[in-house]
Coordinates of C-alpha atoms and ligand atoms in Angstrom, one line a residue:
X53 CA 4.3 -39.3 35.0
X54 CA 7.0 -41.4 33.4
X55 CA 4.5 -43.3 31.5
X56 CA 2.9 -40.1 30.3
X57 CA 6.1 -38.6 29.1
X58 CA 7.1 -41.7 27.3
X59 CA 3.8 -41.9 25.5
X60 CA 4.1 -38.5 24.1
X61 CA 7.0 -38.4 21.8
X62 CA 9.6 -35.7 21.5
X63 CA 8.0 -34.5 18.4
X64 CA 4.7 -33.7 20.0
X65 CA 6.2 -32.2 23.1
X66 CA 8.3 -29.9 20.9
X67 CA 5.2 -29.0 18.8
X68 CA 3.2 -28.1 21.8
X69 CA 5.9 -26.2 23.6
X70 CA 6.9 -24.2 20.5
X71 CA 3.2 -23.4 19.7
X72 CA 2.6 -22.2 23.2
X73 CA 5.8 -20.1 23.1
X74 CA 4.8 -18.6 19.7
X75 CA 1.3 -17.9 20.9
X76 CA 2.4 -16.2 24.1
X77 CA 4.9 -14.0 22.3
X78 CA 2.5 -13.1 19.6
X79 CA 0.0 -12.0 22.2
X80 CA 2.4 -10.2 24.6
X81 CA 5.1 -8.7 22.4
X82 CA 3.5 -8.2 19.0
X83 CA 0.6 -5.7 18.9
X84 CA -1.5 -7.6 16.5
X85 CA -5.0 -6.4 17.6
X86 CA -6.3 -9.9 18.3
X87 CA -9.8 -8.9 19.2
X88 CA -12.1 -11.8 18.3
X89 CA -12.5 -15.5 18.8
X90 CA -11.8 -16.1 15.1
X91 CA -8.6 -14.1 15.4
X92 CA -7.5 -16.2 18.4
X93 CA -8.3 -19.3 16.5
X94 CA -6.3 -18.2 13.5
X95 CA -3.4 -17.5 15.7
X96 CA -3.4 -21.0 17.2
X97 CA -4.1 -22.7 14.0
X98 CA -1.3 -20.9 12.2
X99 CA 1.2 -21.5 14.9
X100 CA 0.4 -25.2 15.4
X101 CA 0.0 -25.9 11.7
X102 CA 3.3 -24.3 10.6
X103 CA 5.3 -25.6 13.6
X104 CA 4.0 -29.2 12.9
X105 CA 5.3 -29.0 9.4
X106 CA 8.6 -27.3 10.1
X107 CA 9.4 -29.9 12.9
X108 CA 8.2 -32.7 10.6
X109 CA 11.4 -32.1 8.5
X110 CA 13.2 -34.0 11.2
X111 CA 11.2 -37.1 10.5
X112 CA 12.8 -37.4 7.1
X113 CA 16.4 -37.7 8.2
X114 CA 18.1 -40.9 9.3
X115 CA 16.8 -42.1 12.6
X116 CA 20.2 -41.7 14.2
X117 CA 20.0 -38.0 13.6
X118 CA 16.3 -37.5 14.4
X119 CA 16.7 -36.0 17.9
X120 CA 19.6 -33.8 16.8
X121 CA 17.8 -32.5 13.8
X122 CA 14.6 -31.9 15.7
X123 CA 16.4 -29.9 18.4
X124 CA 18.3 -28.0 15.8
X125 CA 15.2 -27.0 14.0
X126 CA 13.6 -26.1 17.3
X127 CA 16.5 -23.9 18.2
X128 CA 16.5 -22.3 14.7
X129 CA 12.8 -21.5 14.9
X130 CA 13.2 -20.1 18.5
X131 CA 16.0 -17.9 17.2
X132 CA 13.8 -16.5 14.4
X133 CA 11.1 -15.9 16.9
X134 CA 13.4 -14.1 19.3
X135 CA 15.1 -12.0 16.7
X136 CA 11.7 -10.8 15.7
X137 CA 10.9 -10.0 19.3
X138 CA 14.0 -7.8 19.5
X139 CA 13.3 -6.2 16.0
X140 CA 9.7 -5.6 16.9
X141 CA 10.6 -3.9 20.2
X142 CA 12.8 -1.5 18.2
X143 CA 11.0 -1.0 14.9
X144 CA 7.5 -2.0 15.8
X145 CA 7.5 -4.1 12.6
X146 CA 8.5 -7.6 11.5
X147 CA 11.8 -8.5 9.7
X148 CA 11.8 -8.9 6.0
X149 CA 14.6 -10.3 4.0
X150 CA 15.5 -7.1 2.2
X151 CA 15.9 -5.3 5.6
X152 CA 18.4 -7.9 6.7
X153 CA 20.6 -6.5 4.0
X154 CA 20.1 -2.9 5.0
X155 CA 23.0 -2.3 7.3
X156 CA 21.6 1.0 8.5
X157 CA 18.6 -0.8 9.9
X158 CA 20.6 -3.4 11.7
X159 CA 23.3 -1.2 13.1
X160 CA 20.5 0.8 14.8
X161 CA 19.2 -2.4 16.3
X162 CA 22.7 -3.6 17.3
X163 CA 23.4 -0.4 19.1
X164 CA 20.5 -0.8 21.4
X165 CA 20.4 -4.5 21.9
X166 CA 21.0 -4.2 25.6
X167 CA 18.0 -1.9 26.0
X168 CA 15.8 -4.3 24.0
X169 CA 16.6 -7.3 26.1
X170 CA 14.1 -7.9 29.0
X171 CA 15.0 -10.2 31.9
X172 CA 11.8 -12.0 31.3
X173 CA 13.2 -13.1 28.0
X174 CA 15.2 -15.7 29.9
X175 CA 11.9 -17.6 30.1
X176 CA 12.2 -18.2 26.4
X177 CA 15.1 -20.5 27.2
X178 CA 13.3 -22.7 29.6
X179 CA 11.6 -24.8 26.9
X180 CA 15.0 -25.4 25.2
X181 CA 16.6 -26.6 28.5
X182 CA 13.6 -28.8 29.2
X183 CA 13.7 -30.4 25.8
X184 CA 17.4 -30.9 26.0
X185 CA 17.1 -32.7 29.3
X186 CA 14.3 -35.0 28.3
X187 CA 15.5 -35.6 24.7
X188 CA 18.0 -38.3 25.7
X189 CA 15.4 -40.3 27.5
X190 CA 13.1 -40.2 24.7
X191 CA 15.6 -41.2 22.1
X192 CA 14.6 -44.8 21.9
X193 CA 11.0 -44.1 21.7
X194 CA 11.2 -41.4 19.1
X195 CA 11.5 -43.6 16.1
X196 CA 8.0 -44.9 16.5
X197 CA 6.7 -41.5 15.4
X198 CA 8.6 -41.5 12.2
X199 CA 6.2 -44.2 10.9
X200 CA 3.4 -41.7 11.3
X201 CA 4.9 -38.9 9.4
X202 CA 2.3 -38.9 6.6
X203 CA -0.5 -38.5 9.1
X204 CA 1.4 -35.7 10.8
X205 CA 1.9 -33.8 7.5
X206 CA -1.7 -34.3 6.7
X207 CA -2.8 -32.8 10.0
X208 CA -0.3 -29.9 9.6
X209 CA -1.5 -29.1 6.1
X210 CA -5.1 -29.4 7.1
X211 CA -4.6 -27.0 10.0
X212 CA -2.9 -24.5 7.7
X213 CA -5.6 -24.8 5.1
X214 CA -8.3 -24.1 7.7
X215 CA -6.2 -21.2 8.9
X216 CA -5.9 -19.8 5.4
X217 CA -9.6 -20.3 4.8
X218 CA -10.4 -18.4 7.9
X219 CA -7.8 -15.7 7.2
X220 CA -9.3 -15.3 3.7
X221 CA -12.7 -14.7 5.3
X222 CA -11.3 -12.1 7.7
X223 CA -9.2 -10.3 5.0
X224 CA -9.9 -11.2 1.4
X225 CA -6.9 -10.9 -1.0
X226 CA -4.4 -10.9 1.8
X227 CA -1.8 -12.9 0.0
X228 CA -2.2 -11.3 -3.5
X229 CA -2.1 -7.8 -2.2
X230 CA 0.0 -8.1 1.0
X231 CA -1.3 -4.9 2.6
X232 CA 0.6 -4.9 5.9
X233 CA 3.0 -7.1 7.7
X234 CA 1.0 -7.0 10.9
X235 CA -2.1 -8.1 9.1
X236 CA -0.1 -10.9 7.5
X237 CA 1.4 -12.2 10.8
X238 CA -2.0 -11.8 12.4
X239 CA -3.7 -13.9 9.8
X240 CA -1.1 -16.5 8.7
X241 CA 1.3 -16.5 11.6
X242 CA 4.9 -15.5 11.9
X243 CA 6.4 -18.5 10.3
X244 CA 4.2 -18.7 7.2
X245 CA 4.8 -14.9 6.9
X246 CA 8.5 -15.5 6.7
X247 CA 8.0 -18.1 4.0
X248 CA 5.8 -15.8 2.1
X249 CA 8.4 -13.0 2.4
X250 CA 11.1 -15.4 1.2
X251 CA 8.9 -16.2 -1.8
X252 CA 8.3 -12.6 -2.7
X253 CA 12.0 -11.9 -2.3
X254 CA 13.3 -14.7 -4.4
X255 CA 10.7 -14.1 -7.1
X256 CA 11.7 -10.5 -7.3
X257 CA 15.4 -11.2 -7.2
X258 CA 15.3 -13.8 -10.0
X259 CA 13.6 -11.5 -12.3
X260 CA 16.1 -8.8 -11.6
X261 CA 19.1 -11.1 -12.1
X262 CA 17.7 -12.2 -15.5
X263 CA 17.2 -8.6 -16.7
X264 CA 19.7 -6.8 -18.9
X265 CA 20.5 -3.5 -20.3
X266 CA 19.1 -4.1 -23.8
X267 CA 15.6 -4.2 -22.5
X268 CA 16.0 -0.7 -21.3
X269 CA 17.3 0.6 -24.7
X270 CA 14.1 -0.7 -26.3
X271 CA 12.0 1.0 -23.7
X272 CA 13.8 4.3 -24.0
X273 CA 13.1 4.2 -27.7
X274 CA 9.4 3.6 -27.1
X275 CA 9.1 6.4 -24.5
X276 CA 11.0 8.9 -26.7
X277 CA 8.8 8.0 -29.7
X278 CA 5.7 8.7 -27.7
X279 CA 6.9 11.8 -25.9
X280 CA 5.1 15.1 -26.1
X281 CA 6.6 18.5 -25.4
X282 CA 5.9 20.1 -22.1
X283 CA 4.3 23.5 -22.2
X284 CA 7.1 26.1 -22.0
X285 CA 4.6 28.7 -20.8
X286 CA 4.2 26.8 -17.5
X287 CA 7.9 25.9 -17.3
X288 CA 9.1 27.1 -13.9
X289 CA 5.7 28.8 -13.1
X290 CA 5.9 27.5 -9.5
X291 CA 9.6 27.3 -9.1
X292 CA 10.8 27.4 -5.5
X293 CA 7.3 27.2 -4.1
X294 CA 6.5 24.6 -1.4
X295 CA 4.5 21.7 -2.9
X296 CA 1.7 20.4 -0.8
X297 CA 0.1 17.3 -2.3
X298 CA -3.0 15.9 -0.7
X299 CA -4.3 12.4 -1.5
X300 CA -8.1 12.3 -1.1
X301 CA -8.9 8.8 0.0
X302 CA -11.4 7.0 -2.2
X303 CA -12.7 10.2 -3.7
X304 CA -14.3 9.9 -7.1
X305 CA -15.2 12.7 -9.4
X306 CA -18.9 12.1 -9.5
X307 CA -19.4 13.8 -6.1
X308 CA -17.9 17.0 -7.4
X309 CA -20.5 19.7 -8.1
X310 CA -23.1 17.2 -7.1
X311 CA -25.8 17.2 -4.4
X312 CA -27.6 14.8 -2.3
X313 CA -31.1 15.7 -1.0
X314 CA -30.4 19.3 -1.9
X315 CA -27.0 19.4 0.0
X316 CA -23.7 20.0 -1.7
X317 CA -21.4 17.0 -1.1
X318 CA -18.1 18.9 -1.6
X319 CA -18.8 22.6 -1.1
X320 CA -15.2 23.4 -0.4
X321 CA -13.8 21.6 -3.4
X322 CA -16.5 23.1 -5.6
X323 CA -15.4 26.6 -4.4
X324 CA -11.8 25.8 -4.9
X325 CA -12.4 24.7 -8.4
X326 CA -14.0 28.1 -9.2
X327 CA -11.2 30.1 -7.4
X328 CA -8.5 32.1 -9.1
X329 CA -5.3 30.1 -9.6
X330 CA -7.1 26.8 -9.9
X331 CA -6.8 24.3 -12.7
X332 CA -9.4 21.5 -12.5
X333 CA -9.0 18.4 -14.6
X334 CA -12.5 16.9 -14.9
X335 CA -11.5 13.9 -16.9
X336 CA -8.6 12.7 -14.8
X337 CA -8.6 8.9 -14.3
X338 CA -7.0 6.9 -11.5
X339 CA -4.8 4.1 -12.9
X340 CA -4.3 2.0 -9.8
X341 CA -4.5 -1.8 -9.5
X342 CA -4.5 -4.0 -6.4
X343 CA -2.0 -1.7 -4.6
X344 CA -4.8 1.0 -4.3
X345 CA -3.5 4.0 -2.3
X346 CA 0.1 2.8 -2.7
X347 CA -0.3 2.4 -6.5
X348 CA -1.6 5.9 -6.7
X349 CA 1.5 7.1 -4.8
X350 CA 3.8 5.0 -7.0
X351 CA 2.3 6.2 -10.3
X352 CA 2.4 9.8 -9.3
X353 CA 5.9 9.6 -8.0
X354 CA 7.4 7.8 -11.0
X355 CA 5.1 8.4 -13.9
X356 CA 5.0 4.6 -14.3
X357 CA 2.2 2.1 -13.8
X358 CA 1.7 -0.1 -10.8
X359 CA 1.9 -3.9 -11.3
X360 CA -0.7 -6.2 -12.8
X361 CA -1.0 -8.1 -9.5
X362 CA 0.1 -7.2 -5.9
X363 CA 1.6 -3.9 -4.9
X364 CA 4.9 -2.7 -6.2
X365 CA 5.4 -1.1 -2.8
X366 CA 5.7 -4.6 -1.5
X367 CA 7.4 -6.4 -4.3
X368 CA 10.0 -4.0 -5.4
X369 CA 11.1 -1.7 -2.6
X370 CA 14.7 -2.2 -3.4
X371 CA 14.7 -0.9 -7.0
X372 CA 16.2 2.3 -8.2
X373 CA 13.6 4.9 -9.0
X374 CA 13.8 8.4 -10.4
X375 CA 10.9 9.6 -8.2
X376 CA 9.4 13.0 -8.0
X377 CA 10.9 13.4 -4.5
X378 CA 14.4 12.5 -5.5
X379 CA 14.4 14.6 -8.7
X380 CA 13.0 17.6 -6.8
X381 CA 15.8 17.0 -4.3
X382 CA 18.7 16.7 -6.8
X383 CA 17.5 19.4 -9.2
X384 CA 15.7 21.8 -6.9
X385 CA 17.1 21.1 -3.4
X386 CA 13.7 20.2 -2.1
X387 CA 13.2 18.5 1.2
X388 CA 10.4 15.9 1.1
X389 CA 8.1 14.4 3.7
X390 CA 5.0 12.2 3.8
X391 CA 2.3 12.6 6.4
X392 CA 0.0 9.7 7.1
X393 CA -1.5 8.8 10.5
X394 CA -1.6 5.0 9.9
X395 CA 0.7 2.2 10.8
X396 CA 4.0 2.9 9.0
X397 CA 4.4 -0.6 7.6
X398 CA 1.0 -0.5 5.9
X399 CA 1.7 -0.9 2.2
X400 CA 5.4 -1.3 3.2
X401 CA 5.7 2.4 3.3
X402 CA 8.4 2.6 5.8
X403 CA 10.7 0.6 3.5
X404 CA 9.4 1.9 0.1
X405 CA 9.7 5.5 1.0
X406 CA 13.5 5.1 1.3
X407 CA 13.6 3.9 -2.3
X408 CA 11.4 6.9 -3.3
X409 CA 13.9 9.2 -1.7
X410 CA 11.7 10.8 0.9
X411 CA 13.6 12.5 3.7
X412 CA 11.0 12.0 6.4
X413 CA 7.8 9.9 7.0
X414 CA 5.5 11.1 9.7
X415 CA 3.3 8.1 10.5
X416 CA 1.0 7.0 13.3
X417 CA 3.8 7.3 15.8
X418 CA 4.1 11.1 15.2
X419 CA 0.5 11.8 15.9
X420 CA -1.5 11.9 19.1
X421 CA -4.3 9.5 18.4
X422 CA -6.9 10.0 21.1
X423 CA -9.9 7.7 21.1
X424 CA -12.3 10.6 20.6
X425 CA -10.3 11.8 17.5
X426 CA -10.3 8.5 15.7
X427 CA -12.8 6.5 13.8
X428 CA -12.6 3.5 11.4
X429 CA -9.1 3.3 10.1
X430 CA -7.6 5.8 12.7
X431 CA -7.1 9.5 13.2
X432 CA -9.9 11.5 11.7
X433 CA -8.9 13.9 8.9
X434 CA -9.6 17.1 10.9
X435 CA -7.3 16.1 13.7
X436 CA -4.8 14.8 11.2
X437 CA -4.6 18.1 9.3
X438 CA -4.4 20.1 12.6
X439 CA -1.6 18.0 13.9
X440 CA 0.2 18.2 10.6
X441 CA 0.4 22.1 10.6
X442 CA 3.1 22.4 13.3
X443 CA 5.2 19.8 11.5
X444 CA 4.8 21.7 8.2
X445 CA 6.0 24.9 9.8
X446 CA 9.2 23.2 10.9
X447 CA 10.0 21.6 7.5
X448 CA 13.1 22.8 5.7
X449 CA 12.1 25.0 2.8
X450 CA 11.4 24.6 -0.1
X451 CA 9.6 21.3 0.7
X452 CA 7.5 18.8 -1.0
X453 CA 5.0 17.5 1.5
X454 CA 2.5 14.8 0.8
X455 CA -0.5 14.2 3.0
X456 CA -2.6 11.1 2.9
X457 CA -6.1 11.3 4.3
X458 CA -7.9 8.4 5.8
X459 CA -11.4 9.1 7.0
X460 CA -13.1 8.5 3.7
X461 CA -12.0 4.9 3.5
X462 CA -14.3 1.9 3.3
X463 CA -16.4 1.2 5.4
X464 CA -16.9 5.0 5.6
X465 CA -17.4 5.1 9.3
X466 CA -18.2 8.3 11.1
X467 CA -19.7 9.3 14.4
X468 CA -23.0 11.1 14.4
X469 CA -21.4 14.2 16.0
X470 CA -19.1 14.5 13.0
X471 CA -21.8 14.2 10.4
X472 CA -22.4 17.4 8.4
X473 CA -24.9 15.8 6.1
X474 CA -26.9 12.7 7.0
X475 CA -26.4 9.4 5.4
X476 CA -28.3 8.8 2.2
X477 CA -31.3 6.5 2.3
X478 CA -30.8 3.9 -0.4
X479 CA -30.7 0.2 0.5
X480 CA -26.9 0.2 0.3
X481 CA -25.3 1.2 3.5
X482 CA -21.8 1.6 2.0
X483 CA -23.0 4.1 -0.6
X484 CA -25.2 5.9 1.9
X485 CA -22.3 6.5 4.3
X486 CA -19.9 7.5 1.5
X487 CA -21.6 10.8 0.9
X488 CA -21.4 11.6 4.6
X489 CA -17.7 10.8 4.9
X490 CA -16.8 12.6 1.7
X491 CA -18.6 15.6 3.1
X492 CA -16.6 15.3 6.3
X493 CA -13.4 15.1 4.3
X494 CA -14.3 18.2 2.4
X495 CA -14.9 20.1 5.7
X496 CA -11.6 18.9 7.0
X497 CA -9.9 20.3 3.9
X498 CA -11.6 23.6 4.3
X499 CA -10.4 23.8 7.9
X500 CA -6.9 22.9 6.8
X501 CA -6.8 25.6 4.1
X502 CA -8.0 28.1 6.7
X503 CA -5.4 27.1 9.2
X504 CA -2.7 27.2 6.5
X505 CA -3.7 30.7 5.6
X506 CA -3.6 31.8 9.3
X507 CA -0.2 30.2 9.7
X508 CA 1.3 31.8 6.6
X509 CA 1.9 28.4 4.9
X510 CA -0.6 29.0 2.1
X511 CA 0.9 32.0 0.2
X512 CA 4.2 30.4 -0.7
X513 CA 2.9 27.0 -1.7
X514 CA 1.3 25.3 -4.6
X515 CA -1.4 22.7 -3.9
X516 CA -2.0 19.4 -5.7
X517 CA -5.1 17.4 -4.8
X518 CA -5.9 14.0 -6.2
X519 CA -8.4 11.2 -5.6
X520 CA -6.4 8.0 -5.2
X521 CA -8.8 5.4 -6.5
X522 CA -12.5 4.5 -6.5
X523 CA -14.3 4.2 -3.2
X524 CA -17.5 2.6 -4.5
X525 CA -16.8 -0.7 -6.2
X526 CA -18.9 -2.4 -8.9
X527 CA -20.7 -4.3 -6.1
X528 CA -22.7 -1.2 -5.5
X529 CA -23.9 -0.6 -9.0
X530 CA -27.6 -0.8 -8.0
X531 CA -27.4 2.1 -5.5
X532 CA -25.1 4.0 -7.9
X533 CA -27.6 3.6 -10.7
X534 CA -30.2 5.0 -8.3
X535 CA -28.1 8.0 -7.4
X536 CA -26.8 8.8 -10.9
X537 CA -30.2 8.0 -12.4
X538 CA -28.7 5.8 -15.2
X539 CA -27.7 2.3 -15.7
X540 CA -24.1 1.4 -14.8
X541 CA -22.9 -0.1 -18.0
X542 CA -19.2 -1.1 -18.4
X543 CA -18.7 2.2 -20.1
X544 CA -20.2 4.0 -17.0
X545 CA -17.9 1.9 -14.8
X546 CA -14.9 3.3 -16.7
X547 CA -16.3 6.9 -16.3
X548 CA -16.6 6.2 -12.6
X549 CA -12.9 5.7 -12.5
X550 CA -12.5 9.5 -12.8
X551 CA -11.1 11.1 -9.6
X552 CA -10.7 14.8 -8.9
X553 CA -7.4 16.4 -9.8
X554 CA -6.8 20.0 -8.8
X555 CA -3.8 22.2 -9.1
X556 CA -4.2 25.4 -7.1
X557 CA -1.7 28.3 -7.3
X558 CA -2.2 31.1 -4.8
X559 CA -1.5 34.4 -6.5
X560 CA -2.3 33.3 -10.0
X561 CA -5.3 34.9 -11.7
X562 CA -6.4 32.2 -14.1
X563 CA -9.2 29.7 -13.4
X564 CA -9.5 26.8 -15.8
X565 CA -11.3 23.5 -16.3
X566 CA -9.3 21.1 -18.5
X567 CA -11.6 18.5 -20.0
X568 CA -9.2 16.3 -21.9
X569 CA -8.7 12.7 -20.8
X570 CA -5.6 12.4 -18.6
X571 CA -4.3 10.2 -15.8
X572 CA -2.2 9.8 -12.7
X573 CA 0.9 9.0 -14.8
X574 CA 0.8 12.6 -16.0
X575 CA 1.3 14.2 -12.6
X576 CA 5.1 13.9 -12.2
X577 CA 6.0 15.5 -15.6
X578 CA 3.5 18.3 -14.9
X579 CA 4.9 19.1 -11.4
X580 CA 8.5 19.0 -12.7
X581 CA 7.6 21.3 -15.6
X582 CA 6.0 23.7 -13.1
X583 CA 9.1 23.6 -11.0
X584 CA 11.3 24.5 -14.0
X585 CA 13.0 21.1 -14.1
X586 CA 14.1 19.8 -17.5
X587 CA 13.1 16.2 -18.1
X588 CA 14.5 15.3 -21.4
X589 CA 16.3 12.3 -20.2
X590 CA 13.5 11.0 -18.0
X591 CA 11.8 7.7 -18.6
X592 CA 8.2 8.3 -17.9
X593 CA 4.9 7.2 -19.3
X594 CA 2.9 10.4 -18.8
X595 CA 3.3 13.9 -20.1
X596 CA 2.8 17.4 -18.9
X597 CA -0.9 18.1 -18.4
X598 CA -0.6 21.6 -19.8
X599 CA 1.2 20.4 -23.0
X600 CA -0.5 21.8 -26.0
X601 CA 0.2 18.7 -28.2
X602 CA -0.9 16.2 -25.6
X603 CA -2.6 13.2 -27.1
X604 CA -5.6 11.8 -25.2
X605 CA -4.8 8.3 -24.4
X606 CA -5.3 7.1 -20.8
X607 CA -4.5 3.4 -20.0
X608 CA -6.0 1.8 -17.0
X609 CA -4.2 -1.0 -15.2
X610 CA -6.6 -3.7 -16.5
X611 CA -5.8 -2.6 -20.1
X612 CA -9.0 -0.6 -20.5
X613 CA -8.3 2.8 -22.1
X614 CA -9.8 6.2 -23.0
X615 CA -8.9 8.1 -26.1
X616 CA -10.3 11.4 -27.5
X617 CA -13.1 9.5 -29.2
X618 CA -13.3 6.0 -27.7
X619 CA -13.4 4.0 -24.5
X620 CA -12.4 0.4 -24.6
X621 CA -13.2 -2.0 -21.8
X622 CA -14.0 -5.7 -21.4
X623 CA -13.0 -6.2 -25.1
X624 CA -15.8 -3.8 -26.2
X625 CA -15.4 -0.4 -27.8
X626 CA -17.6 2.6 -26.9
X627 CA -18.0 6.1 -28.2
X628 CA -16.5 8.3 -25.5
X629 CA -19.1 11.1 -25.8
X630 CA -22.3 9.0 -25.9
X631 CA -21.4 5.7 -24.4
X632 CA -22.8 3.9 -27.4
X633 CA -21.1 0.7 -28.5
X634 CA -19.2 0.9 -31.7
X635 CA -17.2 -1.5 -33.8
X636 CA -14.1 -3.0 -32.3
X637 CA -12.0 -1.8 -35.3
X638 CA -12.3 1.8 -34.0
X639 CA -10.4 0.8 -30.9
X640 CA -8.1 -1.7 -32.6
X641 CA -5.1 0.7 -33.2
X642 CA -4.8 1.4 -29.5
X643 CA -5.2 -2.1 -28.1
X644 CA -1.6 -3.2 -28.8
X645 CA -0.3 0.2 -27.8
X646 CA -1.9 0.0 -24.4
X647 CA -0.6 -3.5 -23.8
X648 CA 2.9 -2.5 -24.9
X649 CA 2.9 0.5 -22.6
X650 CA 1.8 -1.4 -19.5
X651 CA 4.3 -4.2 -20.4
X652 CA 7.2 -1.8 -20.7
X653 CA 6.4 -0.3 -17.4
X654 CA 6.2 -3.8 -15.8
X655 CA 9.5 -4.7 -17.4
X656 CA 11.2 -1.7 -15.8
X657 CA 9.9 -2.7 -12.4
X658 CA 10.5 -6.5 -12.6
X659 CA 14.0 -6.0 -14.0
X660 CA 14.9 -3.0 -11.9
X661 CA 16.0 -1.5 -15.2
X662 CA 16.5 2.0 -14.1
X663 CA 19.7 0.8 -12.3
X664 CA 21.2 0.6 -15.8
X665 CA 20.9 4.4 -16.4
X666 CA 24.1 6.3 -16.1
Ligands
GP9_1037 C1 -3.7 2.9 4.4 C2 -4.4 3.7 3.5 C3 -5.5 3.0 2.8 O1 -2.6 3.4 5.0 O2 -3.5 4.3 2.6 O3 -5.1 2.2 1.8 P1 -6.1 1.6 0.7 O4 -6.8 0.5 1.3 O5 -7.0 2.8 0.3 O6 -5.2 1.2 -0.4
MN1038 MN1 -6.8 4.6 -0.7

């Protein structure tokens, strides 16, 4: 035994112990959904790889301090691990640097520390004691390892690279888009997650520190110069009404008033569009980037663009915003709530919603998610809507409620029993299933509207329905060409970025289809105008959709744009009505403008510039 212990140096014993501890805690405390051999492997690799590298820091100090440094690092990492355990037991989430500064969060935790502690946690101390006891004995031997530090670092880095490779296969774009803390920890491990969080935090903070007030003045001038008047006829048209906004997951406009094998795909939406009191915008474009659903939320809340990379929900949840929810609250005394039956930390919503001024977030925890009611990403839309009704009835009026659907999300999974129309029959399974899940979502909406009518919610509300972003990516052009019976050129790809946008006012007699090109940035100014809220001082990149002097100029996040006559994408200019290529000069005047507009919006976010407003 003695021989064995002396052979293995303190460094390796520490690495093994800490890896085992991290693995056991990740499996028992954190609910990461480790459900495959690959996921198990990733968990081991990420723990061992990062622990090897962290502990290797001790190999670079003077030999005299080697053991002390190693033990200190070990203790430090154990503390990080344990603090996450306590935090997770309370918040069902992992710590981020910004929340460390949110005193509200930590006081909550502090108040219930005693309840969060489990006797079994004392086991987490055993390894520390053990190491402490043996460390003295190993002291003499330990320096031999310091000669092998290069090898150790090489192994650590290799393990992490393999880990990242596997993680990338499991979840492409994980690091550029962030998605969700649980997914991050599951795929890169707790320690690398903290490093990543630290990087995001410092990167964001540096840009904010360097920003100044003058930038804002320039942007205000730009915004004012491009402003268009809201339509006074609609000013206050829905004043005091409850606002019910529904995000239609991955829903594109091409399915509206369309059929598959003789079956309507969206009979309810088609009817709604024809009903009294409905305004349907048939050339409404999503403007989202990598932040997908969260970008759509951000754009609609703020009338600003998302970021060129990553999700602003993740990178800038600490900024000051003048969001729809907060303006409705300050100017119209509206209560606001979001309903979404998914993990609350997905897209960092639980944190970002504070910055957006929402009063309440009903997430997965507020829904009863039975196995038979869930598919794919979670609670099916029908159950989601039904369970939301009682909550809606209890909300303080007037309210602004936003509901985010989920069933029509890639990979568009649905059980046979829920299928209203069968899957399509092309060679592309994704596209085939899409029609079926869109049809299901449409049925769920119908049921929701019926229930709202029965429960007396309908009459006093105004409804805003929007598609958040595309559901069928360019990888499926072949099947799409087959369905639409035309080639999917870059011009068509832009046209496929249209998503439904519907405003429905119960009690109004008009029915209108508005065909001008508009986008998600225009939603906030429209809603505020309908609510009778003056926005002269607002910094926003969109304008009232009912404005009579509205210019047609929609900018997509990649710099593509749509004007009354042209569509520009991939550095080529097309005629908007025919899709024919035309000379680049026609689009030229808008290119710079589009860049400028996106850039100004980015500057506001990167520099947290709205904090400079009085
Ligand atoms: C997750 C849901 C889907 O909560 O909003 O996000 P997406 O992948 O569409 O951005
Ligand atoms: Mn989405």
